[in-house]
XYZ file of C-alpha atoms in Angstrom:
332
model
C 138.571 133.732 154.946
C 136.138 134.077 157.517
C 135.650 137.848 157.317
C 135.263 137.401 153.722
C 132.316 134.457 154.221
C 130.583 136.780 156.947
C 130.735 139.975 154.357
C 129.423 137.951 151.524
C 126.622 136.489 154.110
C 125.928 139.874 155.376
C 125.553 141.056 151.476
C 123.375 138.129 151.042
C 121.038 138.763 153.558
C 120.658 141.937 152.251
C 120.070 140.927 148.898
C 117.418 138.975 149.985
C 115.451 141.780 152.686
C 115.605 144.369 149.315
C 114.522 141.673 146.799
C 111.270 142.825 146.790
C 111.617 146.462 147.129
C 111.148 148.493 143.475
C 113.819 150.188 142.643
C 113.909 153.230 140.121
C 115.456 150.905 136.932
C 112.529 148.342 137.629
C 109.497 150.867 137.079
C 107.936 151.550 133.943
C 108.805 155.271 133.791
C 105.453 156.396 131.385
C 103.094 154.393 133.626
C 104.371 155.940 136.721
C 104.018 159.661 134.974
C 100.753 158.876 133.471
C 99.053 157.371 136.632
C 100.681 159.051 138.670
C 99.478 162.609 137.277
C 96.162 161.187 137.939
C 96.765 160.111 141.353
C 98.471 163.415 142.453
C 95.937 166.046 141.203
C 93.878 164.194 143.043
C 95.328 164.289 146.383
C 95.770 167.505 145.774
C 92.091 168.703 145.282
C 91.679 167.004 148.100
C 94.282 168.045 150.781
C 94.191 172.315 149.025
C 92.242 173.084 152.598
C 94.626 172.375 154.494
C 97.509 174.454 152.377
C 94.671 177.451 152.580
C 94.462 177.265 156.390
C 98.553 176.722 156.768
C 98.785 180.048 154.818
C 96.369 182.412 156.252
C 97.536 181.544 159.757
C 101.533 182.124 158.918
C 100.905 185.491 157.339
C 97.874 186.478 160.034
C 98.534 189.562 162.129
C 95.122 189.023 164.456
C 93.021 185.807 164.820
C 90.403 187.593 162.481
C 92.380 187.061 159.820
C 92.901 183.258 159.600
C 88.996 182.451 158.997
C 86.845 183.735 155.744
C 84.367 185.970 156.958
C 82.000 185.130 153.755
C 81.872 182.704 150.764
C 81.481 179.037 150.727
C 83.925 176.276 151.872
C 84.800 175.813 147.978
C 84.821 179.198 147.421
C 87.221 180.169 150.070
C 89.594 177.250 150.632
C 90.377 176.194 147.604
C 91.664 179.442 145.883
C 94.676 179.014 144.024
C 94.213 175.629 143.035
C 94.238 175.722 139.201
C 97.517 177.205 139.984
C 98.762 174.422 141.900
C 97.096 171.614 140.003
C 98.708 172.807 136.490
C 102.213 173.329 137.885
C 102.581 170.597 140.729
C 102.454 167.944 137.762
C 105.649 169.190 135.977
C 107.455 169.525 139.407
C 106.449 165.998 140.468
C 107.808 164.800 137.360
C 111.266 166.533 138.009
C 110.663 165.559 141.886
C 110.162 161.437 141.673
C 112.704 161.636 138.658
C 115.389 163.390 140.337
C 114.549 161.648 143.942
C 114.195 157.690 142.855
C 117.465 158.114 140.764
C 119.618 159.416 143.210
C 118.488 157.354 145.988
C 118.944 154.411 144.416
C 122.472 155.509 142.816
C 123.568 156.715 146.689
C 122.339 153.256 147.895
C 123.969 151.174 145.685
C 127.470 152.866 145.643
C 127.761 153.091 148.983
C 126.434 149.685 150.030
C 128.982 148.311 147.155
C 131.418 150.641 149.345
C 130.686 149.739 152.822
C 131.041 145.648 151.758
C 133.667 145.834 149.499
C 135.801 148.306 150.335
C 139.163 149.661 148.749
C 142.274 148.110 149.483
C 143.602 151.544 151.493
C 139.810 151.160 153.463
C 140.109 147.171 154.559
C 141.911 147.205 158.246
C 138.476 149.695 158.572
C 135.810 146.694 156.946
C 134.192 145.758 160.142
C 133.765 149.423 161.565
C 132.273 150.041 157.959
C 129.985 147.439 157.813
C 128.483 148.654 161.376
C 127.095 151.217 159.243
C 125.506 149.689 156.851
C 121.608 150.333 159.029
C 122.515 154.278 158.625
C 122.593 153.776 154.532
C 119.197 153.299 154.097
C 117.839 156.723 155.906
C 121.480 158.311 154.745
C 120.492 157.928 150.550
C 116.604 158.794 151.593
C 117.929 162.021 153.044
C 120.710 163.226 150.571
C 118.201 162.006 147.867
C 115.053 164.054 149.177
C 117.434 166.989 149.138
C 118.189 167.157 146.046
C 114.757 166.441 144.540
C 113.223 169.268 146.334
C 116.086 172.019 145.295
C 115.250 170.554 141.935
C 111.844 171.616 141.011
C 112.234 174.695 142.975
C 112.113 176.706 139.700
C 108.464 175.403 139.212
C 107.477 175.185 142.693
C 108.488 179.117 143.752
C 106.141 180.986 141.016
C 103.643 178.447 141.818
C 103.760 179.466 145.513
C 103.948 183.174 145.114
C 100.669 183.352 142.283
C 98.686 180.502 144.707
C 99.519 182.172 148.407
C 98.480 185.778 147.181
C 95.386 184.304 146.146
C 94.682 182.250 149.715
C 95.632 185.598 151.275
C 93.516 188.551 149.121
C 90.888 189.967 150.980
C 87.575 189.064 150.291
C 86.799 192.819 147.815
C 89.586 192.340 145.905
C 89.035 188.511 145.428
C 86.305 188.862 143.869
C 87.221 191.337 141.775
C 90.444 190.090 140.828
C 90.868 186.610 142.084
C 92.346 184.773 139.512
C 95.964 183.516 138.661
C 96.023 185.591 135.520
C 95.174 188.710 137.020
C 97.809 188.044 139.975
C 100.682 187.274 137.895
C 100.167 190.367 135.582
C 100.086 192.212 138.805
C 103.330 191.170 139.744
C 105.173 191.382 136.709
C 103.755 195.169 136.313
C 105.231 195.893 139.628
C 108.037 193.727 140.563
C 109.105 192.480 136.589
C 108.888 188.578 136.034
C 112.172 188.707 139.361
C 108.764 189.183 141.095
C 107.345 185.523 140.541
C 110.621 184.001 142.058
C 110.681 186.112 145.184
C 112.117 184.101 147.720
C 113.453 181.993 145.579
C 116.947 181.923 147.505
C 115.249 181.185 150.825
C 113.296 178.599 149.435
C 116.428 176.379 148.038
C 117.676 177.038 151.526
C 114.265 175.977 152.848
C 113.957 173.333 150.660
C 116.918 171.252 151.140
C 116.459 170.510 155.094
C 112.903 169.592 155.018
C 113.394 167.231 152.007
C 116.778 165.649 153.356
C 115.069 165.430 157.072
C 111.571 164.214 155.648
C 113.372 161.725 153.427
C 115.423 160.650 156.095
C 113.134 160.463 158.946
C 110.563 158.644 156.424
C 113.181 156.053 155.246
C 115.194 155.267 158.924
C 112.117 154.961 160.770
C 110.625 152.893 157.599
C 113.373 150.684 157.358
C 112.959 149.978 161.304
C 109.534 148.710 161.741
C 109.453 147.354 157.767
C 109.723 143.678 159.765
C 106.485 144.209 161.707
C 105.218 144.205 158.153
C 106.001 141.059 156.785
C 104.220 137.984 156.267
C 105.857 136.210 157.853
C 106.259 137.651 161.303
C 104.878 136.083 164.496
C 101.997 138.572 164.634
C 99.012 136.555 162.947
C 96.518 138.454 165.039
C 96.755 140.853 163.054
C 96.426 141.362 159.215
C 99.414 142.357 156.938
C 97.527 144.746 155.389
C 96.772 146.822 159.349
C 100.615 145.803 160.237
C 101.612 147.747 156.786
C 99.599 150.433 156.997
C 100.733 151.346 160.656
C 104.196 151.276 159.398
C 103.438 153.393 156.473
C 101.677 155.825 158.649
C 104.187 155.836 161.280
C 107.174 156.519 159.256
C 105.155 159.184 157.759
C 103.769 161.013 160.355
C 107.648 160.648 162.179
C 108.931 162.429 159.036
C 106.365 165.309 158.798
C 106.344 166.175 163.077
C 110.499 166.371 162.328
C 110.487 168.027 159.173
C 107.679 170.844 160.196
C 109.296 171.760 163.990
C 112.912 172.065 162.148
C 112.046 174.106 159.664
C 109.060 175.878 160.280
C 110.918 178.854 161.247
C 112.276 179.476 157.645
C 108.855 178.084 156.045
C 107.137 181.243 158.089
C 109.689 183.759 156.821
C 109.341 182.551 153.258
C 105.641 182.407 152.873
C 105.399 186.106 154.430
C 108.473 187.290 151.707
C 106.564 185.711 149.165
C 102.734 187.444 150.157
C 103.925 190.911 150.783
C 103.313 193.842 148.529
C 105.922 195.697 147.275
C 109.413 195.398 146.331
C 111.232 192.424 147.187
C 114.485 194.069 148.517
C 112.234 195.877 151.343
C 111.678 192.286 152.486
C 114.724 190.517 153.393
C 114.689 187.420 155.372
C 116.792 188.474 157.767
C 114.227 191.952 158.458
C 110.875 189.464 157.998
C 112.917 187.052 160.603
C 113.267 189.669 163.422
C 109.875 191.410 162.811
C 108.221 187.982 163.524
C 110.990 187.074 166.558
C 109.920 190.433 168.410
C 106.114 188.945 168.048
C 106.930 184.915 168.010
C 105.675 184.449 165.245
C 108.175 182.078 164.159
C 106.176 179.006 164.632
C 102.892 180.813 163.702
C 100.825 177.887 161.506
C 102.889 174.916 162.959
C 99.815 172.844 164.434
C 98.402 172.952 160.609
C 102.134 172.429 158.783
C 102.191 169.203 160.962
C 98.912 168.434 160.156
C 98.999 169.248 156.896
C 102.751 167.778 156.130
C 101.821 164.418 158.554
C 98.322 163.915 156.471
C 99.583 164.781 152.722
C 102.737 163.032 153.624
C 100.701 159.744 154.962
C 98.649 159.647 151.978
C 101.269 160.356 149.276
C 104.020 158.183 150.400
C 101.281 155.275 150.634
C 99.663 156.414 147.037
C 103.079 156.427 145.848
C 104.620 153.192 146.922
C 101.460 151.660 145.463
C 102.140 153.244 142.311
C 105.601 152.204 142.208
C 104.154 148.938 142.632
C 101.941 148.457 139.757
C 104.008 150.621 137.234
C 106.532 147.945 137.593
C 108.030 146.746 134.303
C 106.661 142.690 135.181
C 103.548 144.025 136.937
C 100.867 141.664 135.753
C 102.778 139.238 133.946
């Protein structure tokens, strides 16, 4: 009797610290598209730069080539955006869909596991309810996964048409600089295979720096989430500052994890993806021990973590506030 009162007071109190929390049934699923469209593209104009500089610096073989040596700012770093603004929207779409829906599904089965176990599971009930702090990060991770594999088949001939234009030399930019002209060039040579090169490598890259972003984001999140409430002995300072740190934090945790762990495979991917000719000349595995003879592995790390810890600050706080008001009972 007493196990049972301290698992139903243990479910309770966690009933009560997720009361608040949207979850994917309570938002308002055209709301969240529409503003959220807005929202994105915006960010996105905004942050290009930093892709631009990421790009030229992975696939650089002197320091020459990682600065513009004419053309203005706009110009020059934000090439290949019309690309990336008309295609991210569809693959966000497919990305919050695919990531809010299985995180919360993961959640709540395994929470309903962990405090009411299965007959065969209940000598095991207190050595399962010790993990009930891992669930949280656990769901985050499997779910971020799976949402990036998912809008991979967007997200790869988006890459490949954007990054050749970030990388074109300055002549043949202005000649033929623009998406159109890029993805008839590929085709021509390569068929339409050619807009999906690296396509394998980047489901293989995809998957750890979702699941580790996801999961750093959420477990470190889920830690300091009591700094941020109202009602914690820190009066001194604002909820608002005490939320924001938190949101920043977990953030910027996620992206230094996520870009050091994977950068590796993001540098052999993004120079598979930018290189002329036929994609069988240009297996990982040769592109892997071309840039291990040079280390060049970790070439563009200092702007992935910048640009992964500043996108990923701004978007996870742009999108919990517009989970927020495209709740279903938001102003009523």
């Amino acid at each position: 009797m007493s196990s049972l009162s301290s698992q139903n007071q243990q479910q309770r109190a966690h009933d009560v610290g997720r009361r608040n929390e949207t979850t994917w049934s309570d938002i308002d699923k055209t709301r969240l598209y529409g503003i959220g469209s807005v929202m994105y593209s915006a960010l996105t104009v905004a942050l290009h730069p930093l892709t631009v500089a990421k790009i030229r610096r992975q696939v650089a073989t002197n320091n020459n080539q990682t600065t513009f040596n004419s053309g203005s700012f706009f110009q020059n770093y934000y090439r290949g955006l019309s690309v990336v603004v008309s295609l991210a929207i569809p693959a966000r779409i497919i990305y919050i869909s695919t990531l809010e829906f299985t995180r919360e599904l993961i959640d709540t089965n395994t929470r309903q596991f962990i405090f009411n176990p299965p007959p065969a599971m209940a000598a095991y009930e207190k050595q399962l309810q010790s993990l009930s702090p891992f669930v949280t990060p656990f769901s985050g991770g499997i779910a971020g996964g799976m949402a990036a594999v998912s809008s991979q088949a967007i997200i790869v001939p988006m890459d490949v048409i954007s990054q050749k234009l970030m990388v074109m030399e300055a002549n043949m930019y202005r000649q033929k600089g623009s998406a159109m002209n890029v993805m008839k060039s590929i085709i021509a040579a390569e068929g339409y295979g050619g807009l999906f090169r690296g396509f394998g490598l980047s489901l293989f890259t995809s998957l750890p720096a979702g699941t580790i972003w996801w999961a750093s984001y959420a477990g470190v999140k889920d830690q300091l989430n009591h700094y941020a409430d109202p009602n914690y002995p820190m009066e001194a300072i604002p909820v608002i500052a005490r939320q924001g740190c938190v949101q920043v934090t977990s953030a910027f945790s996620a992206a230094l994890a996520a870009s050091i762990l994977t950068q590796p495979l993001d540098t052999i991917k993004t120079r598979m993806q930018v290189a002329k000719g036929k994609p069988v000349f240009f297996s990982p595995v040769a592109v892997a021990k071309e840039l291990a003879s040079t280390s060049g592995l970790f070439k563009g790390l200092l702007p992935r973590i910048g640009h992964m810890g500043v996108w990923g600050s701004v978007l996870s706080a742009a999108y919990e506030y517009l989970k927020f008001v495209s709740r279903k009972d938001y102003n009523t």
